[in-house]
Amino acid sequence: MTSNMLTKTCTKYFCTKIISSTKFFHLMFTSSISYFREIDKRKMIVRSSFIKLVITGILIFGIVVMTLNVISYGRNINDFEFVDDNNAYVIPNRDGDTFIRIKADVKSNSKPSVLYEDDGKSDILEVRIRTYMISMNHEQDHNVLVREAGDGTFSILLLHGQSFSSKTWEKIGTLQYLASWGYRAFAVDLPGYGNSSLPVIQETAAVHWLTRLIRALRLSNFVIISPSMSGRFSLPYVLQSHLKQQTIRGFIPISPIGTNNFKPLEYKKLTIPTLIVHGEHDTRFQSAIETLKQIPSYEILTIKNASHACYMQQPLEFHNGLRQFLYTVYRPIYIEQYKKRVASSTGELNITNSLDDNEKNKVGIVNSTSDRKKQHHVKLSK
């Protein structure tokens, strides 16, 4: 009995302990679940707050960006820079089998970038140069060789010095650069030089020859680049055509000859922008440079470490100066032409709208007339 009583007592005691332990672990498990649920709720709250904060930040950032864009657009609305495909055009490469995409300098709000040499060589675009002959007097023995590059609206006419030809402008990359900047360039062989079949002409006839050439090429809004010997062609044409300066947009004499053949008053009457180019060591033509400074709207480009043929000795510096000058000449003209196109299109739109209003009025009159006829017919039938 005693043994049975002891067994029952121990069993009851252990059962009680087990039950108590079970309740304890159950309580602990329940408390743990509640605790972790509370933590999850707090995490969700924290996560929710963080997400809200991020979304709010993104919205504020977007509003700020939009505001800045509106302000920037308002400030630059008159700059007329367009980056769509209409501003770009393509020109054929040297072989003519592929095309190179070009955006004209004049369509950019900012000044053109500066050219740099890469391993001692400048980066010249391999554009296609068209070579052909034109007849000045409809005779085979009076032909002039022309090298043409580019398809831009604004034209550049390149003459050459005594020891050179139109091929010179291709060798140093001027034709290629002008085409890649958005201009249409024409380099010609002067009479008696290069592949030109014309005989050498006297200075008195030079201006007439150049006038016929410009007409044959149908040039307008053009700039003349004239080095050394070609000055006897360009100077009389530019100075004697000051009444037609709407056609010539700029003049670039490079240490030209013949400057002493004209009076100071003739230079002072010249109103077109002029870029006077000369080499730093070209002391022989210093008097010519001083004479050209009588032109009111002149700029000076002194090419360092160069003599008379400075544009060939330092082509990179020459091309940089040329590019900036052409931009200052043609950019205002481009803007003015754009304004006229916009005004013209707006005027046509207003005319169309007014015509539409007149048509509407006519329709209204016809409708009212037909209504009166209907009413009159009803009265007669009654």
XYZ file of C-alpha atoms in Angstrom:
382
model
C 0.000 0.000 0.000
C 2.697 2.320 0.903
C 4.447 1.638 -2.334
C 1.227 2.196 -4.299
C 0.478 5.396 -2.455
C 3.964 6.650 -3.155
C 3.652 5.808 -6.820
C 0.307 7.582 -7.097
C 1.666 10.596 -5.279
C 4.729 10.786 -7.537
C 2.656 10.297 -10.598
C 0.256 13.034 -9.555
C 3.157 15.301 -8.729
C 4.851 14.751 -12.079
C 1.572 15.150 -13.941
C 0.980 18.448 -12.161
C 4.487 19.599 -13.050
C 4.017 18.538 -16.663
C 0.734 20.375 -16.885
C 2.293 23.441 -15.290
C 5.224 23.270 -17.688
C 2.871 22.887 -20.619
C 0.875 25.918 -19.495
C 4.113 27.819 -19.044
C 5.404 26.932 -22.489
C 1.995 27.684 -23.960
C 2.037 31.059 -22.270
C 5.552 31.678 -23.502
C 4.633 30.659 -27.044
C 1.542 32.842 -27.011
C 3.506 35.772 -25.623
C 6.205 35.280 -28.237
C 3.662 35.270 -31.033
C 2.067 38.428 -29.683
C 5.484 40.010 -29.330
C 6.530 39.191 -32.882
C 3.183 40.342 -34.223
C 3.683 43.638 -32.457
C 7.143 43.886 -33.944
C 5.755 43.168 -37.443
C 3.146 45.863 -36.976
C 5.829 48.342 -35.990
C 7.973 47.260 -38.922
C 5.049 47.753 -41.253
C 4.498 51.173 -39.810
C 8.181 51.975 -40.247
C 8.184 50.543 -43.756
C 5.035 52.437 -44.625
C 6.526 55.680 -43.327
C 9.728 55.086 -45.273
C 7.826 54.378 -48.486
C 5.738 57.488 -48.000
C 8.907 59.486 -47.430
C 10.509 58.129 -50.615
C 7.414 58.798 -52.726
C 7.137 62.319 -51.332
C 10.805 62.941 -52.158
C 10.344 61.724 -55.730
C 7.303 63.959 -56.213
C 9.144 66.979 -54.849
C 12.145 66.227 -57.077
C 9.904 65.925 -60.142
C 8.175 69.218 -59.373
C 11.541 70.957 -58.966
C 12.831 69.540 -62.268
C 9.697 70.596 -64.117
C 9.898 74.081 -62.614
C 13.540 74.447 -63.650
C 12.709 73.271 -67.182
C 9.924 75.830 -67.465
C 12.249 78.589 -66.262
C 14.976 77.479 -68.662
C 12.516 77.370 -71.570
C 11.288 80.841 -70.740
C 14.800 82.234 -70.743
C 15.857 80.526 -73.988
C 12.657 80.805 -75.983
C 14.289 83.226 -78.446
C 17.505 81.252 -78.914
C 16.077 79.208 -81.814
C 18.058 76.052 -81.131
C 16.361 72.935 -82.379
C 17.632 69.444 -81.755
C 15.128 67.516 -83.856
C 15.964 65.734 -87.076
C 14.887 68.694 -89.208
C 18.061 70.550 -88.224
C 20.348 67.780 -89.333
C 21.137 66.746 -92.853
C 23.332 64.123 -94.418
C 26.182 64.502 -96.856
C 27.915 61.691 -98.756
C 31.330 60.534 -97.657
C 34.428 60.602 -99.837
C 33.475 57.414 -101.708
C 29.796 58.371 -101.962
C 28.561 55.010 -100.667
C 27.608 56.060 -97.118
C 26.250 59.207 -95.549
C 27.529 61.406 -92.742
C 25.060 63.108 -90.404
C 25.702 66.839 -90.011
C 24.224 69.572 -87.837
C 24.968 73.107 -88.986
C 26.891 75.374 -86.628
C 24.458 78.254 -87.181
C 21.596 76.231 -85.668
C 23.320 75.959 -82.301
C 22.822 78.442 -79.465
C 26.411 78.103 -78.278
C 29.564 78.923 -80.186
C 31.224 76.059 -82.047
C 33.699 73.888 -80.227
C 37.431 74.260 -80.721
C 39.292 71.772 -82.891
C 42.193 69.838 -81.388
C 44.924 67.675 -82.794
C 44.951 63.944 -82.042
C 48.502 62.563 -82.005
C 49.683 65.447 -84.129
C 46.883 65.019 -86.682
C 43.638 66.947 -86.872
C 40.380 65.035 -87.248
C 39.209 65.809 -90.809
C 35.881 64.354 -91.898
C 36.096 62.364 -95.128
C 33.237 64.047 -96.968
C 32.611 63.811 -100.676
C 34.151 66.587 -102.787
C 32.516 67.110 -106.168
C 34.914 68.220 -108.921
C 33.602 69.665 -112.194
C 34.240 72.301 -114.844
C 32.058 75.309 -115.565
C 32.136 77.427 -118.696
C 32.421 81.186 -118.351
C 31.817 82.114 -121.998
C 30.146 78.955 -123.318
C 33.425 77.932 -124.930
C 35.514 74.841 -124.254
C 38.733 76.830 -123.845
C 37.204 79.052 -121.155
C 36.483 76.526 -118.445
C 37.062 76.858 -114.709
C 37.626 73.918 -112.387
C 35.457 73.894 -109.255
C 35.702 71.734 -106.142
C 32.454 71.731 -104.172
C 31.619 70.218 -100.787
C 28.606 70.385 -98.498
C 24.923 71.169 -98.994
C 24.310 74.039 -96.582
C 22.284 77.193 -97.170
C 25.240 79.559 -96.716
C 28.087 79.473 -99.235
C 31.826 80.025 -98.933
C 33.958 80.937 -101.983
C 37.633 80.023 -101.673
C 40.282 81.583 -103.914
C 43.971 80.667 -103.764
C 47.493 82.081 -103.789
C 49.981 82.253 -106.635
C 51.810 78.992 -105.936
C 48.676 76.983 -105.213
C 45.302 75.939 -106.618
C 41.854 74.848 -105.491
C 43.370 71.491 -104.522
C 45.146 73.269 -101.641
C 41.862 73.729 -99.743
C 41.193 70.001 -100.007
C 44.697 69.050 -98.864
C 44.539 71.090 -95.655
C 40.916 70.026 -94.988
C 39.151 73.379 -95.371
C 36.553 72.044 -97.806
C 35.853 69.084 -95.538
C 35.604 71.225 -92.414
C 33.240 73.741 -94.014
C 30.963 70.926 -95.191
C 30.945 69.318 -91.732
C 30.091 72.701 -90.145
C 26.994 73.005 -92.341
C 28.252 75.282 -95.125
C 28.490 74.844 -98.867
C 32.055 75.457 -100.006
C 33.346 76.270 -103.508
C 37.080 76.279 -104.268
C 38.022 77.449 -107.786
C 41.140 77.593 -109.923
C 41.898 81.185 -110.851
C 42.780 82.065 -114.486
C 46.174 80.692 -115.437
C 46.472 78.434 -112.358
C 45.602 74.854 -111.519
C 43.365 73.128 -114.059
C 41.745 76.315 -115.279
C 41.938 76.697 -119.053
C 41.494 80.464 -118.884
C 44.458 82.662 -119.743
C 45.942 85.021 -117.166
C 43.935 88.236 -117.191
C 44.847 91.765 -116.235
C 43.809 93.316 -112.950
C 41.267 95.588 -114.657
C 39.369 92.532 -115.905
C 39.761 90.511 -112.710
C 36.681 91.968 -111.026
C 34.561 91.270 -114.112
C 35.800 87.686 -114.225
C 34.964 87.146 -110.540
C 31.518 88.680 -111.055
C 30.793 86.242 -113.886
C 32.076 83.356 -111.781
C 29.768 84.242 -108.871
C 26.828 84.449 -111.248
C 27.738 81.125 -112.844
C 27.874 79.470 -109.409
C 24.657 81.301 -108.399
C 26.149 82.379 -105.095
C 24.264 84.469 -102.552
C 24.748 85.048 -98.834
C 28.379 84.046 -99.340
C 31.748 84.766 -97.740
C 34.962 85.184 -99.775
C 38.248 83.729 -98.508
C 41.104 85.341 -100.413
C 44.812 84.683 -99.711
C 47.759 86.565 -101.198
C 47.641 86.870 -105.021
C 43.858 86.403 -105.175
C 43.538 89.811 -103.556
C 43.676 91.383 -107.006
C 40.397 89.561 -107.735
C 38.611 89.901 -104.402
C 39.558 93.417 -103.279
C 38.148 95.293 -106.299
C 35.032 93.122 -106.249
C 34.372 93.655 -102.528
C 35.253 97.368 -102.444
C 33.458 98.281 -105.666
C 30.323 96.330 -104.812
C 29.563 98.064 -101.508
C 26.138 98.921 -102.922
C 25.439 95.173 -103.261
C 26.615 94.136 -99.846
C 23.407 92.259 -99.125
C 24.869 89.507 -101.315
C 28.304 89.361 -99.666
C 28.077 88.435 -96.003
C 31.756 88.415 -95.075
C 35.298 88.890 -96.323
C 38.420 87.009 -95.176
C 41.604 88.442 -96.708
C 44.801 86.525 -95.876
C 47.724 88.904 -96.393
C 46.379 89.941 -99.824
C 48.193 91.886 -102.494
C 46.818 95.049 -104.103
C 45.729 96.855 -100.931
C 47.522 100.054 -102.003
C 45.416 100.335 -105.155
C 42.459 101.752 -103.224
C 41.856 104.910 -101.245
C 41.213 104.943 -97.479
C 37.661 106.192 -98.091
C 36.854 103.046 -100.088
C 37.858 100.863 -97.158
C 35.856 102.968 -94.719
C 32.714 102.504 -96.839
C 32.946 98.747 -96.530
C 30.360 97.585 -93.984
C 30.540 93.798 -94.249
C 32.270 91.842 -91.431
C 35.936 91.261 -92.255
C 38.416 88.828 -90.731
C 41.999 89.907 -91.445
C 44.303 86.871 -91.271
C 48.091 87.062 -91.253
C 51.091 85.138 -89.968
C 53.023 86.302 -86.949
C 56.299 86.400 -88.934
C 54.852 87.792 -92.183
C 56.585 91.191 -91.914
C 56.541 91.788 -95.675
C 52.765 92.218 -95.749
C 52.471 94.218 -92.534
C 51.576 97.377 -94.466
C 48.716 95.507 -96.164
C 47.351 94.497 -92.772
C 47.470 98.091 -91.543
C 45.625 99.235 -94.670
C 42.869 96.662 -94.156
C 42.364 97.893 -90.606
C 40.607 100.914 -92.084
C 37.579 98.682 -92.637
C 35.170 99.594 -89.776
C 33.930 96.075 -88.949
C 37.199 94.158 -88.946
C 38.670 91.463 -86.719
C 42.276 90.315 -86.580
C 43.472 86.713 -86.546
C 47.214 86.530 -85.996
C 48.472 82.991 -86.484
C 51.499 82.244 -84.341
C 54.627 80.530 -85.609
C 53.632 81.176 -89.226
C 54.709 83.397 -92.102
C 52.957 84.345 -95.356
C 51.147 81.026 -96.054
C 49.946 80.945 -92.441
C 46.712 79.064 -93.168
C 48.758 76.161 -94.570
C 51.509 76.220 -91.939
C 49.081 76.259 -89.010
C 45.809 74.929 -90.457
C 44.268 74.017 -87.097
C 44.560 77.544 -85.712
C 43.301 78.962 -88.997
C 40.276 76.663 -89.067
C 39.377 77.477 -85.463
C 39.404 81.199 -86.195
C 37.493 80.656 -89.443
C 34.796 78.612 -87.726
C 34.169 81.175 -85.001
C 34.039 84.053 -87.489
C 31.557 82.296 -89.770
C 29.332 81.565 -86.779
C 29.243 85.251 -85.764
C 28.437 86.213 -89.367
C 25.745 83.679 -90.166
C 24.053 83.055 -86.813
C 22.143 86.407 -86.777
C 21.162 85.877 -90.421
C 19.843 82.413 -89.620
C 17.773 83.756 -86.714
C 16.354 86.539 -88.880
C 15.430 84.063 -91.612
C 13.799 81.821 -89.045
C 11.709 84.685 -87.693
C 10.537 85.511 -91.206
C 9.577 81.892 -91.826
C 7.609 81.791 -88.578
C 5.911 85.109 -89.371
C 5.092 83.901 -92.878
C 3.614 80.628 -91.648
C 1.636 82.486 -88.971
C 0.325 84.907 -91.584
C -0.736 82.058 -93.839
C -2.494 80.425 -90.895
C -4.365 83.665 -90.118
C -5.371 84.007 -93.769
C -6.609 80.418 -93.760
C -8.596 81.036 -90.594
C -10.122 84.202 -92.043
C -11.032 82.317 -95.209
C -12.613 79.608 -93.081
C -14.655 82.261 -91.255
C -15.798 83.738 -94.584
C -16.790 80.286 -95.782
C -18.764 79.773 -92.577
C -20.524 83.099 -93.103
C -21.364 82.102 -96.671
C -22.760 78.816 -95.457
C -24.821 80.680 -92.849
C -26.221 83.005 -95.526
C -27.101 80.099 -97.792
C -28.790 78.258 -94.914
C -30.799 81.319 -93.875
C -31.846 81.895 -97.517
C -32.950 78.302 -97.880
C -34.919 78.543 -94.614
C -36.740 81.637 -95.879
C -37.570 79.845 -99.130
C -38.957 76.911 -97.179
C -41.112 79.201 -95.047
C -42.407 81.011 -98.132
C -43.257 77.699 -99.760
C -45.209 76.620 -96.665
C -47.252 79.817 -96.698
C -48.171 79.359 -100.368
C -49.203 75.742 -99.766
C -51.456 76.866 -96.937
